[in-house]
PDB file of C-alpha atoms in Angstrom:
ATOM      1  CA  UNK A   1      39.631  83.513 106.184  1.00  0.00           C
ATOM      2  CA  UNK A   2      42.771  83.424 104.052  1.00  0.00           C
ATOM      3  CA  UNK A   3      46.113  82.022 105.230  1.00  0.00           C
ATOM      4  CA  UNK A   4      47.716  85.511 105.306  1.00  0.00           C
ATOM      5  CA  UNK A   5      44.876  86.867 107.455  1.00  0.00           C
ATOM      6  CA  UNK A   6      45.305  83.980 109.881  1.00  0.00           C
ATOM      7  CA  UNK A   7      49.046  84.682 110.204  1.00  0.00           C
ATOM      8  CA  UNK A   8      48.346  88.346 110.938  1.00  0.00           C
ATOM      9  CA  UNK A   9      45.707  87.497 113.554  1.00  0.00           C
ATOM     10  CA  UNK A  10      47.958  84.896 115.170  1.00  0.00           C
ATOM     11  CA  UNK A  11      50.788  87.423 115.350  1.00  0.00           C
ATOM     12  CA  UNK A  12      51.472  88.816 118.829  1.00  0.00           C
ATOM     13  CA  UNK A  13      49.662  92.154 118.921  1.00  0.00           C
ATOM     14  CA  UNK A  14      47.709  91.482 115.736  1.00  0.00           C
ATOM     15  CA  UNK A  15      47.327  94.089 112.979  1.00  0.00           C
ATOM     16  CA  UNK A  16      48.504  96.988 115.162  1.00  0.00           C
ATOM     17  CA  UNK A  17      51.823  95.253 115.861  1.00  0.00           C
ATOM     18  CA  UNK A  18      52.255  94.546 112.152  1.00  0.00           C
ATOM     19  CA  UNK A  19      51.621  98.188 111.237  1.00  0.00           C
ATOM     20  CA  UNK A  20      54.059  99.313 113.928  1.00  0.00           C
ATOM     21  CA  UNK A  21      56.739  96.996 112.539  1.00  0.00           C
ATOM     22  CA  UNK A  22      56.127  98.312 109.001  1.00  0.00           C
ATOM     23  CA  UNK A  23      56.438 101.918 110.190  1.00  0.00           C
ATOM     24  CA  UNK A  24      59.659 101.086 112.066  1.00  0.00           C
ATOM     25  CA  UNK A  25      61.063  99.351 108.991  1.00  0.00           C
ATOM     26  CA  UNK A  26      60.271 102.357 106.791  1.00  0.00           C
ATOM     27  CA  UNK A  27      61.936 104.742 109.261  1.00  0.00           C
ATOM     28  CA  UNK A  28      65.047 102.545 109.518  1.00  0.00           C
ATOM     29  CA  UNK A  29      65.172 102.216 105.726  1.00  0.00           C
ATOM     30  CA  UNK A  30      64.901 105.996 105.335  1.00  0.00           C
ATOM     31  CA  UNK A  31      67.818 106.689 107.679  1.00  0.00           C
ATOM     32  CA  UNK A  32      69.834 103.887 106.066  1.00  0.00           C
ATOM     33  CA  UNK A  33      69.378 105.498 102.646  1.00  0.00           C
ATOM     34  CA  UNK A  34      70.289 108.927 104.047  1.00  0.00           C
ATOM     35  CA  UNK A  35      73.432 107.431 105.568  1.00  0.00           C
ATOM     36  CA  UNK A  36      74.455 105.572 102.399  1.00  0.00           C
ATOM     37  CA  UNK A  37      73.769 108.352  99.854  1.00  0.00           C
ATOM     38  CA  UNK A  38      77.125 110.175 100.372  1.00  0.00           C
ATOM     39  CA  UNK A  39      79.139 106.968 100.012  1.00  0.00           C
ATOM     40  CA  UNK A  40      77.188 105.877  96.922  1.00  0.00           C
ATOM     41  CA  UNK A  41      77.643 109.303  95.315  1.00  0.00           C
ATOM     42  CA  UNK A  42      81.392 109.226  95.968  1.00  0.00           C
ATOM     43  CA  UNK A  43      81.565 105.758  94.411  1.00  0.00           C
ATOM     44  CA  UNK A  44      79.590 106.772  91.311  1.00  0.00           C
ATOM     45  CA  UNK A  45      81.437 110.056  90.787  1.00  0.00           C
ATOM     46  CA  UNK A  46      84.801 108.321  91.115  1.00  0.00           C
ATOM     47  CA  UNK A  47      84.158 106.855  87.646  1.00  0.00           C
ATOM     48  CA  UNK A  48      83.255 110.222  86.061  1.00  0.00           C
ATOM     49  CA  UNK A  49      85.335 113.004  84.573  1.00  0.00           C
ATOM     50  CA  UNK A  50      85.714 116.317  86.370  1.00  0.00           C
ATOM     51  CA  UNK A  51      83.395 118.021  83.867  1.00  0.00           C
ATOM     52  CA  UNK A  52      80.622 115.457  84.435  1.00  0.00           C
ATOM     53  CA  UNK A  53      80.954 115.776  88.200  1.00  0.00           C
ATOM     54  CA  UNK A  54      80.592 119.560  88.061  1.00  0.00           C
ATOM     55  CA  UNK A  55      77.705 119.431  85.578  1.00  0.00           C
ATOM     56  CA  UNK A  56      75.613 116.683  87.168  1.00  0.00           C
ATOM     57  CA  UNK A  57      77.072 115.278  90.400  1.00  0.00           C
ATOM     58  CA  UNK A  58      73.832 113.400  91.237  1.00  0.00           C
ATOM     59  CA  UNK A  59      73.427 111.627  87.905  1.00  0.00           C
ATOM     60  CA  UNK A  60      74.079 107.893  87.832  1.00  0.00           C
ATOM     61  CA  UNK A  61      75.751 107.903  84.426  1.00  0.00           C
ATOM     62  CA  UNK A  62      78.440 110.021  82.789  1.00  0.00           C
ATOM     63  CA  UNK A  63      77.363 112.128  79.810  1.00  0.00           C
ATOM     64  CA  UNK A  64      80.712 112.059  77.994  1.00  0.00           C
ATOM     65  CA  UNK A  65      82.689 108.914  77.313  1.00  0.00           C
ATOM     66  CA  UNK A  66      80.814 106.801  79.884  1.00  0.00           C
ATOM     67  CA  UNK A  67      82.231 105.496  83.127  1.00  0.00           C
ATOM     68  CA  UNK A  68      85.966 104.750  83.165  1.00  0.00           C
ATOM     69  CA  UNK A  69      88.789 103.699  85.479  1.00  0.00           C
ATOM     70  CA  UNK A  70      91.018 106.651  84.511  1.00  0.00           C
ATOM     71  CA  UNK A  71      90.528 108.317  87.903  1.00  0.00           C
ATOM     72  CA  UNK A  72      91.650 105.175  89.733  1.00  0.00           C
ATOM     73  CA  UNK A  73      94.697 104.753  87.518  1.00  0.00           C
ATOM     74  CA  UNK A  74      95.653 108.419  87.918  1.00  0.00           C
ATOM     75  CA  UNK A  75      95.046 108.397  91.671  1.00  0.00           C
ATOM     76  CA  UNK A  76      97.045 105.191  92.108  1.00  0.00           C
ATOM     77  CA  UNK A  77     100.084 106.739  90.404  1.00  0.00           C
ATOM     78  CA  UNK A  78      99.830 110.315  91.651  1.00  0.00           C
ATOM     79  CA  UNK A  79      99.361 109.488  95.342  1.00  0.00           C
ATOM     80  CA  UNK A  80     102.060 106.802  95.128  1.00  0.00           C
ATOM     81  CA  UNK A  81      99.548 104.332  96.479  1.00  0.00           C
ATOM     82  CA  UNK A  82     101.902 101.432  97.230  1.00  0.00           C
ATOM     83  CA  UNK A  83     104.284 103.552  99.319  1.00  0.00           C
ATOM     84  CA  UNK A  84     101.447 105.326 101.145  1.00  0.00           C
ATOM     85  CA  UNK A  85      99.676 102.010 101.691  1.00  0.00           C
ATOM     86  CA  UNK A  86     102.851 100.518 103.179  1.00  0.00           C
ATOM     87  CA  UNK A  87     103.217 103.511 105.524  1.00  0.00           C
ATOM     88  CA  UNK A  88      99.583 103.278 106.635  1.00  0.00           C
ATOM     89  CA  UNK A  89      99.842  99.514 107.061  1.00  0.00           C
ATOM     90  CA  UNK A  90     102.981  99.765 109.181  1.00  0.00           C
ATOM     91  CA  UNK A  91     101.683 102.545 111.427  1.00  0.00           C
ATOM     92  CA  UNK A  92      98.213 101.044 111.817  1.00  0.00           C
ATOM     93  CA  UNK A  93      99.378  97.465 112.435  1.00  0.00           C
ATOM     94  CA  UNK A  94     102.040  98.289 115.011  1.00  0.00           C
ATOM     95  CA  UNK A  95      99.844 100.825 116.799  1.00  0.00           C
ATOM     96  CA  UNK A  96      96.916  98.408 116.964  1.00  0.00           C
ATOM     97  CA  UNK A  97      99.042  95.501 118.238  1.00  0.00           C
ATOM     98  CA  UNK A  98     100.582  97.671 120.947  1.00  0.00           C
ATOM     99  CA  UNK A  99      97.194  99.044 122.017  1.00  0.00           C
ATOM    100  CA  UNK A 100      95.604  95.575 122.160  1.00  0.00           C
ATOM    101  CA  UNK A 101      98.436  93.959 124.139  1.00  0.00           C
ATOM    102  CA  UNK A 102      99.141  96.814 126.547  1.00  0.00           C
ATOM    103  CA  UNK A 103      95.525  97.814 127.225  1.00  0.00           C
ATOM    104  CA  UNK A 104      94.478  94.201 127.881  1.00  0.00           C
ATOM    105  CA  UNK A 105      97.365  93.785 130.343  1.00  0.00           C
ATOM    106  CA  UNK A 106      96.498  97.040 132.128  1.00  0.00           C
ATOM    107  CA  UNK A 107      92.823  96.059 132.307  1.00  0.00           C
ATOM    108  CA  UNK A 108      93.748  92.636 133.720  1.00  0.00           C
ATOM    109  CA  UNK A 109      95.897  94.254 136.418  1.00  0.00           C
ATOM    110  CA  UNK A 110      93.168  96.740 137.335  1.00  0.00           C
ATOM    111  CA  UNK A 111      90.384  94.141 137.537  1.00  0.00           C
ATOM    112  CA  UNK A 112      92.361  91.523 139.472  1.00  0.00           C
ATOM    113  CA  UNK A 113      94.090  93.922 141.872  1.00  0.00           C
ATOM    114  CA  UNK A 114      91.689  95.873 144.056  1.00  0.00           C
ATOM    115  CA  UNK A 115      93.916  98.580 145.545  1.00  0.00           C
ATOM    116  CA  UNK A 116      94.411 102.333 145.434  1.00  0.00           C
ATOM    117  CA  UNK A 117      97.000 102.129 142.669  1.00  0.00           C
ATOM    118  CA  UNK A 118      94.687 100.241 140.317  1.00  0.00           C
ATOM    119  CA  UNK A 119      91.818 102.626 141.112  1.00  0.00           C
ATOM    120  CA  UNK A 120      93.963 105.681 140.372  1.00  0.00           C
ATOM    121  CA  UNK A 121      95.161 104.175 137.080  1.00  0.00           C
ATOM    122  CA  UNK A 122      91.625 103.215 136.054  1.00  0.00           C
ATOM    123  CA  UNK A 123      89.936 106.529 136.835  1.00  0.00           C
ATOM    124  CA  UNK A 124      92.874 108.483 135.439  1.00  0.00           C
ATOM    125  CA  UNK A 125      92.678 106.672 132.100  1.00  0.00           C
ATOM    126  CA  UNK A 126      88.879 106.966 131.963  1.00  0.00           C
ATOM    127  CA  UNK A 127      89.113 110.692 132.725  1.00  0.00           C
ATOM    128  CA  UNK A 128      91.611 111.162 129.892  1.00  0.00           C
ATOM    129  CA  UNK A 129      88.984 109.971 127.417  1.00  0.00           C
ATOM    130  CA  UNK A 130      87.067 113.258 127.735  1.00  0.00           C
ATOM    131  CA  UNK A 131      90.064 115.450 126.831  1.00  0.00           C
ATOM    132  CA  UNK A 132      89.751 116.532 123.158  1.00  0.00           C
ATOM    133  CA  UNK A 133      92.824 116.099 121.005  1.00  0.00           C
ATOM    134  CA  UNK A 134      92.505 119.665 119.719  1.00  0.00           C
ATOM    135  CA  UNK A 135      93.192 120.945 123.237  1.00  0.00           C
ATOM    136  CA  UNK A 136      96.636 119.322 123.406  1.00  0.00           C
ATOM    137  CA  UNK A 137      97.823 119.196 119.798  1.00  0.00           C
ATOM    138  CA  UNK A 138      99.735 122.523 119.889  1.00  0.00           C
ATOM    139  CA  UNK A 139     101.681 121.686 123.102  1.00  0.00           C
ATOM    140  CA  UNK A 140     102.221 118.213 121.644  1.00  0.00           C
ATOM    141  CA  UNK A 141     103.819 119.540 118.481  1.00  0.00           C
ATOM    142  CA  UNK A 142     105.908 122.015 120.464  1.00  0.00           C
ATOM    143  CA  UNK A 143     107.246 119.354 122.857  1.00  0.00           C
ATOM    144  CA  UNK A 144     107.925 116.657 120.264  1.00  0.00           C
ATOM    145  CA  UNK A 145     109.088 119.086 117.609  1.00  0.00           C
ATOM    146  CA  UNK A 146     110.872 122.087 119.082  1.00  0.00           C
ATOM    147  CA  UNK A 147     112.054 120.456 122.298  1.00  0.00           C
ATOM    148  CA  UNK A 148     112.712 116.789 121.483  1.00  0.00           C
ATOM    149  CA  UNK A 149     113.078 116.972 117.687  1.00  0.00           C
ATOM    150  CA  UNK A 150     111.080 113.757 117.245  1.00  0.00           C
ATOM    151  CA  UNK A 151     108.820 114.786 114.359  1.00  0.00           C
ATOM    152  CA  UNK A 152     109.023 113.195 110.890  1.00  0.00           C
ATOM    153  CA  UNK A 153     109.415 109.713 112.359  1.00  0.00           C
ATOM    154  CA  UNK A 154     106.929 106.873 111.969  1.00  0.00           C
ATOM    155  CA  UNK A 155     107.922 105.606 115.428  1.00  0.00           C
ATOM    156  CA  UNK A 156     106.715 108.883 116.972  1.00  0.00           C
ATOM    157  CA  UNK A 157     103.335 108.547 115.260  1.00  0.00           C
ATOM    158  CA  UNK A 158     103.023 104.921 116.427  1.00  0.00           C
ATOM    159  CA  UNK A 159     103.872 105.960 119.992  1.00  0.00           C
ATOM    160  CA  UNK A 160     101.245 108.724 119.975  1.00  0.00           C
ATOM    161  CA  UNK A 161      98.577 106.501 118.423  1.00  0.00           C
ATOM    162  CA  UNK A 162      99.243 103.903 121.104  1.00  0.00           C
ATOM    163  CA  UNK A 163      98.918 106.445 123.892  1.00  0.00           C
ATOM    164  CA  UNK A 164      95.688 107.964 122.579  1.00  0.00           C
ATOM    165  CA  UNK A 165      94.098 104.551 121.953  1.00  0.00           C
ATOM    166  CA  UNK A 166      94.875 102.972 125.323  1.00  0.00           C
ATOM    167  CA  UNK A 167      92.089 104.473 127.463  1.00  0.00           C
ATOM    168  CA  UNK A 168      89.036 103.330 125.512  1.00  0.00           C
ATOM    169  CA  UNK A 169      90.513  99.870 124.884  1.00  0.00           C
ATOM    170  CA  UNK A 170      91.368  99.409 128.568  1.00  0.00           C
ATOM    171  CA  UNK A 171      87.835 100.469 129.542  1.00  0.00           C
ATOM    172  CA  UNK A 172      86.204  97.889 127.244  1.00  0.00           C
ATOM    173  CA  UNK A 173      88.581  95.124 128.268  1.00  0.00           C
ATOM    174  CA  UNK A 174      87.933  95.855 131.957  1.00  0.00           C
ATOM    175  CA  UNK A 175      84.177  95.575 131.474  1.00  0.00           C
ATOM    176  CA  UNK A 176      84.529  92.242 129.681  1.00  0.00           C
ATOM    177  CA  UNK A 177      86.955  90.856 132.293  1.00  0.00           C
ATOM    178  CA  UNK A 178      84.626  91.752 135.171  1.00  0.00           C
ATOM    179  CA  UNK A 179      81.565  90.165 133.593  1.00  0.00           C
ATOM    180  CA  UNK A 180      82.752  87.228 131.511  1.00  0.00           C
ATOM    181  CA  UNK A 181      86.075  85.798 132.760  1.00  0.00           C
ATOM    182  CA  UNK A 182      85.655  83.572 135.869  1.00  0.00           C
ATOM    183  CA  UNK A 183      88.390  83.813 138.472  1.00  0.00           C
ATOM    184  CA  UNK A 184      88.272  80.029 138.999  1.00  0.00           C
ATOM    185  CA  UNK A 185      90.083  79.462 135.676  1.00  0.00           C
ATOM    186  CA  UNK A 186      93.030  81.552 136.823  1.00  0.00           C
ATOM    187  CA  UNK A 187      93.087  79.836 140.228  1.00  0.00           C
ATOM    188  CA  UNK A 188      93.180  76.428 138.530  1.00  0.00           C
ATOM    189  CA  UNK A 189      96.062  77.567 136.320  1.00  0.00           C
ATOM    190  CA  UNK A 190      97.932  78.841 139.384  1.00  0.00           C
ATOM    191  CA  UNK A 191      97.503  75.487 141.128  1.00  0.00           C
ATOM    192  CA  UNK A 192      98.943  73.774 138.036  1.00  0.00           C
ATOM    193  CA  UNK A 193     102.060  75.947 138.359  1.00  0.00           C
ATOM    194  CA  UNK A 194     101.336  78.549 135.680  1.00  0.00           C
ATOM    195  CA  UNK A 195     102.924  81.968 136.235  1.00  0.00           C
ATOM    196  CA  UNK A 196     100.917  85.208 136.314  1.00  0.00           C
ATOM    197  CA  UNK A 197     102.152  86.158 132.838  1.00  0.00           C
ATOM    198  CA  UNK A 198     101.495  82.653 131.525  1.00  0.00           C
ATOM    199  CA  UNK A 199      97.989  82.691 132.980  1.00  0.00           C
ATOM    200  CA  UNK A 200      97.200  85.919 131.191  1.00  0.00           C
ATOM    201  CA  UNK A 201      98.501  84.961 127.739  1.00  0.00           C
ATOM    202  CA  UNK A 202      97.469  81.280 127.810  1.00  0.00           C
ATOM    203  CA  UNK A 203      94.153  81.443 129.693  1.00  0.00           C
ATOM    204  CA  UNK A 204      92.760  84.981 129.878  1.00  0.00           C
ATOM    205  CA  UNK A 205      93.794  86.623 126.621  1.00  0.00           C
ATOM    206  CA  UNK A 206      92.323  83.901 124.330  1.00  0.00           C
ATOM    207  CA  UNK A 207      88.978  84.346 126.122  1.00  0.00           C
ATOM    208  CA  UNK A 208      89.028  88.067 125.239  1.00  0.00           C
ATOM    209  CA  UNK A 209      88.628  87.275 121.528  1.00  0.00           C
ATOM    210  CA  UNK A 210      85.230  89.043 120.982  1.00  0.00           C
ATOM    211  CA  UNK A 211      86.418  92.274 122.594  1.00  0.00           C
ATOM    212  CA  UNK A 212      89.795  91.994 120.881  1.00  0.00           C
ATOM    213  CA  UNK A 213      88.096  91.707 117.477  1.00  0.00           C
ATOM    214  CA  UNK A 214      85.936  94.751 118.216  1.00  0.00           C
ATOM    215  CA  UNK A 215      88.829  96.876 119.438  1.00  0.00           C
ATOM    216  CA  UNK A 216      90.991  95.760 116.531  1.00  0.00           C
ATOM    217  CA  UNK A 217      88.497  97.116 114.020  1.00  0.00           C
ATOM    218  CA  UNK A 218      87.773 100.293 116.010  1.00  0.00           C
ATOM    219  CA  UNK A 219      91.466 101.091 116.431  1.00  0.00           C
ATOM    220  CA  UNK A 220      92.335 100.181 112.840  1.00  0.00           C
ATOM    221  CA  UNK A 221      89.593 102.513 111.613  1.00  0.00           C
ATOM    222  CA  UNK A 222      90.782 105.313 113.881  1.00  0.00           C
ATOM    223  CA  UNK A 223      94.474 104.950 112.987  1.00  0.00           C
ATOM    224  CA  UNK A 224      93.952 104.258 109.279  1.00  0.00           C
ATOM    225  CA  UNK A 225      91.598 107.205 108.699  1.00  0.00           C
ATOM    226  CA  UNK A 226      93.388 109.675 110.974  1.00  0.00           C
ATOM    227  CA  UNK A 227      94.482 112.815 109.184  1.00  0.00           C
ATOM    228  CA  UNK A 228      95.095 115.431 111.868  1.00  0.00           C
ATOM    229  CA  UNK A 229      97.754 113.688 113.967  1.00  0.00           C
ATOM    230  CA  UNK A 230      99.820 112.384 110.993  1.00  0.00           C
ATOM    231  CA  UNK A 231      99.666 115.845 109.405  1.00  0.00           C
ATOM    232  CA  UNK A 232     101.252 117.293 112.558  1.00  0.00           C
ATOM    233  CA  UNK A 233     103.914 114.596 112.928  1.00  0.00           C
ATOM    234  CA  UNK A 234     104.830 113.634 109.355  1.00  0.00           C
ATOM    235  CA  UNK A 235     106.150 116.381 107.091  1.00  0.00           C
ATOM    236  CA  UNK A 236     108.064 114.455 104.411  1.00  0.00           C
ATOM    237  CA  UNK A 237     106.109 113.005 101.471  1.00  0.00           C
ATOM    238  CA  UNK A 238     107.890 109.661 101.625  1.00  0.00           C
ATOM    239  CA  UNK A 239     106.356 109.163 105.100  1.00  0.00           C
ATOM    240  CA  UNK A 240     102.786 110.125 104.128  1.00  0.00           C
ATOM    241  CA  UNK A 241      99.951 107.774 105.009  1.00  0.00           C
ATOM    242  CA  UNK A 242      96.986 107.305 102.654  1.00  0.00           C
ATOM    243  CA  UNK A 243      94.805 110.105 104.153  1.00  0.00           C
ATOM    244  CA  UNK A 244      97.719 112.539 103.792  1.00  0.00           C
ATOM    245  CA  UNK A 245      98.368 111.416 100.219  1.00  0.00           C
ATOM    246  CA  UNK A 246      94.810 112.269  99.168  1.00  0.00           C
ATOM    247  CA  UNK A 247      95.542 115.911  99.978  1.00  0.00           C
ATOM    248  CA  UNK A 248      97.832 116.088  96.924  1.00  0.00           C
ATOM    249  CA  UNK A 249      94.735 116.280  94.690  1.00  0.00           C
ATOM    250  CA  UNK A 250      93.637 119.577  96.232  1.00  0.00           C
ATOM    251  CA  UNK A 251      95.034 122.582  94.367  1.00  0.00           C
ATOM    252  CA  UNK A 252      95.148 126.251  95.288  1.00  0.00           C
ATOM    253  CA  UNK A 253      92.555 127.314  92.723  1.00  0.00           C
ATOM    254  CA  UNK A 254      90.946 124.022  91.653  1.00  0.00           C
ATOM    255  CA  UNK A 255      90.743 120.369  92.635  1.00  0.00           C
ATOM    256  CA  UNK A 256      90.479 117.166  90.634  1.00  0.00           C
ATOM    257  CA  UNK A 257      87.252 115.847  92.132  1.00  0.00           C
ATOM    258  CA  UNK A 258      87.259 112.582  90.188  1.00  0.00           C
ATOM    259  CA  UNK A 259      90.713 111.603  91.431  1.00  0.00           C
ATOM    260  CA  UNK A 260      89.875 112.753  94.953  1.00  0.00           C
ATOM    261  CA  UNK A 261      86.881 110.424  95.087  1.00  0.00           C
ATOM    262  CA  UNK A 262      88.836 107.552  93.544  1.00  0.00           C
ATOM    263  CA  UNK A 263      91.585 108.078  96.138  1.00  0.00           C
ATOM    264  CA  UNK A 264      88.987 108.051  98.938  1.00  0.00           C
ATOM    265  CA  UNK A 265      87.578 104.746  97.703  1.00  0.00           C
ATOM    266  CA  UNK A 266      91.072 103.244  97.518  1.00  0.00           C
ATOM    267  CA  UNK A 267      91.740 104.440 101.070  1.00  0.00           C
ATOM    268  CA  UNK A 268      88.512 103.033 102.538  1.00  0.00           C
ATOM    269  CA  UNK A 269      88.509  99.714 100.657  1.00  0.00           C
ATOM    270  CA  UNK A 270      90.925  97.834 103.001  1.00  0.00           C
ATOM    271  CA  UNK A 271      88.757  98.750 106.012  1.00  0.00           C
ATOM    272  CA  UNK A 272      85.625  97.449 104.304  1.00  0.00           C
ATOM    273  CA  UNK A 273      87.345  94.144 103.585  1.00  0.00           C
ATOM    274  CA  UNK A 274      88.515  93.876 107.213  1.00  0.00           C
ATOM    275  CA  UNK A 275      85.020  94.587 108.520  1.00  0.00           C
ATOM    276  CA  UNK A 276      83.477  91.922 106.286  1.00  0.00           C
ATOM    277  CA  UNK A 277      85.689  89.279 107.891  1.00  0.00           C
ATOM    278  CA  UNK A 278      85.230  90.438 111.499  1.00  0.00           C
ATOM    279  CA  UNK A 279      81.639  91.728 111.606  1.00  0.00           C
ATOM    280  CA  UNK A 280      80.285  88.840 113.742  1.00  0.00           C
ATOM    281  CA  UNK A 281      83.067  89.204 116.329  1.00  0.00           C
ATOM    282  CA  UNK A 282      82.562  92.978 116.342  1.00  0.00           C
ATOM    283  CA  UNK A 283      78.878  92.685 117.248  1.00  0.00           C
ATOM    284  CA  UNK A 284      79.585  90.099 119.962  1.00  0.00           C
ATOM    285  CA  UNK A 285      82.407  92.232 121.377  1.00  0.00           C
ATOM    286  CA  UNK A 286      80.319  95.410 121.514  1.00  0.00           C
ATOM    287  CA  UNK A 287      77.572  93.566 123.407  1.00  0.00           C
ATOM    288  CA  UNK A 288      80.047  91.948 125.796  1.00  0.00           C
ATOM    289  CA  UNK A 289      81.977  95.171 126.414  1.00  0.00           C
ATOM    290  CA  UNK A 290      78.853  97.203 127.059  1.00  0.00           C
ATOM    291  CA  UNK A 291      78.514  95.847 130.596  1.00  0.00           C
ATOM    292  CA  UNK A 292      78.786  98.675 133.099  1.00  0.00           C
ATOM    293  CA  UNK A 293      82.202  98.714 134.782  1.00  0.00           C
TER     294      UNK A 293
END
């Protein structure tokens, strides 16, 4: 009997288990390809001219003039990439920092204080997660626009992002605190004379690193890619974020598809880079935060 046959026979489950694993791999590979096809097509077509995209959007090579960077150069200038990038970076960074700090503090209070107030706060925030944004966006615009005159301000968008991102982040932090942070560490810090605030920032918060990394990426993706809320709050072009700037390539009667796809790649690229650096912490955080609260 050959060495390969021996390995198959020694495998747990034998040939049937091997065939099952092969079938599972093929199914996973099929869905992976289906998931990646749109992104790959956007990437390929971002190097083509508008004529080539209309003629043969699924071809891997351009028929006229070959692949070029003209779409990226045009998109970079037309969408005023640096200004839009700075706006997106400011809004996303400040919103994410506020969500991480405030939601972790709220979760710590809820988990360590078993009373009616903490229960009301917890269940109220969890219940707010099921309310769709579309149900409140018109009253939101009316209150902040017609009544308070707070539209066209980056601070307003940051405030709204922080409010909408708090519930899910608090929920994940609470699950991690209940399952993975021993109370004995906080008691030891209290005996050593550490204040409640000092205990949280010096002892508890550093131990929340896996969940913090996960929530950082999830919130950055949500805030960076958000189009609907910024479109309601920001009306002046100098305040546009990157998703809003890509809308400038859509015309009334025609659209420049090559520049649109190049602009989409430029918009997504920073998120891909961030994910590459934090992917291990993201996986650990999702597993840790999945404990039932």
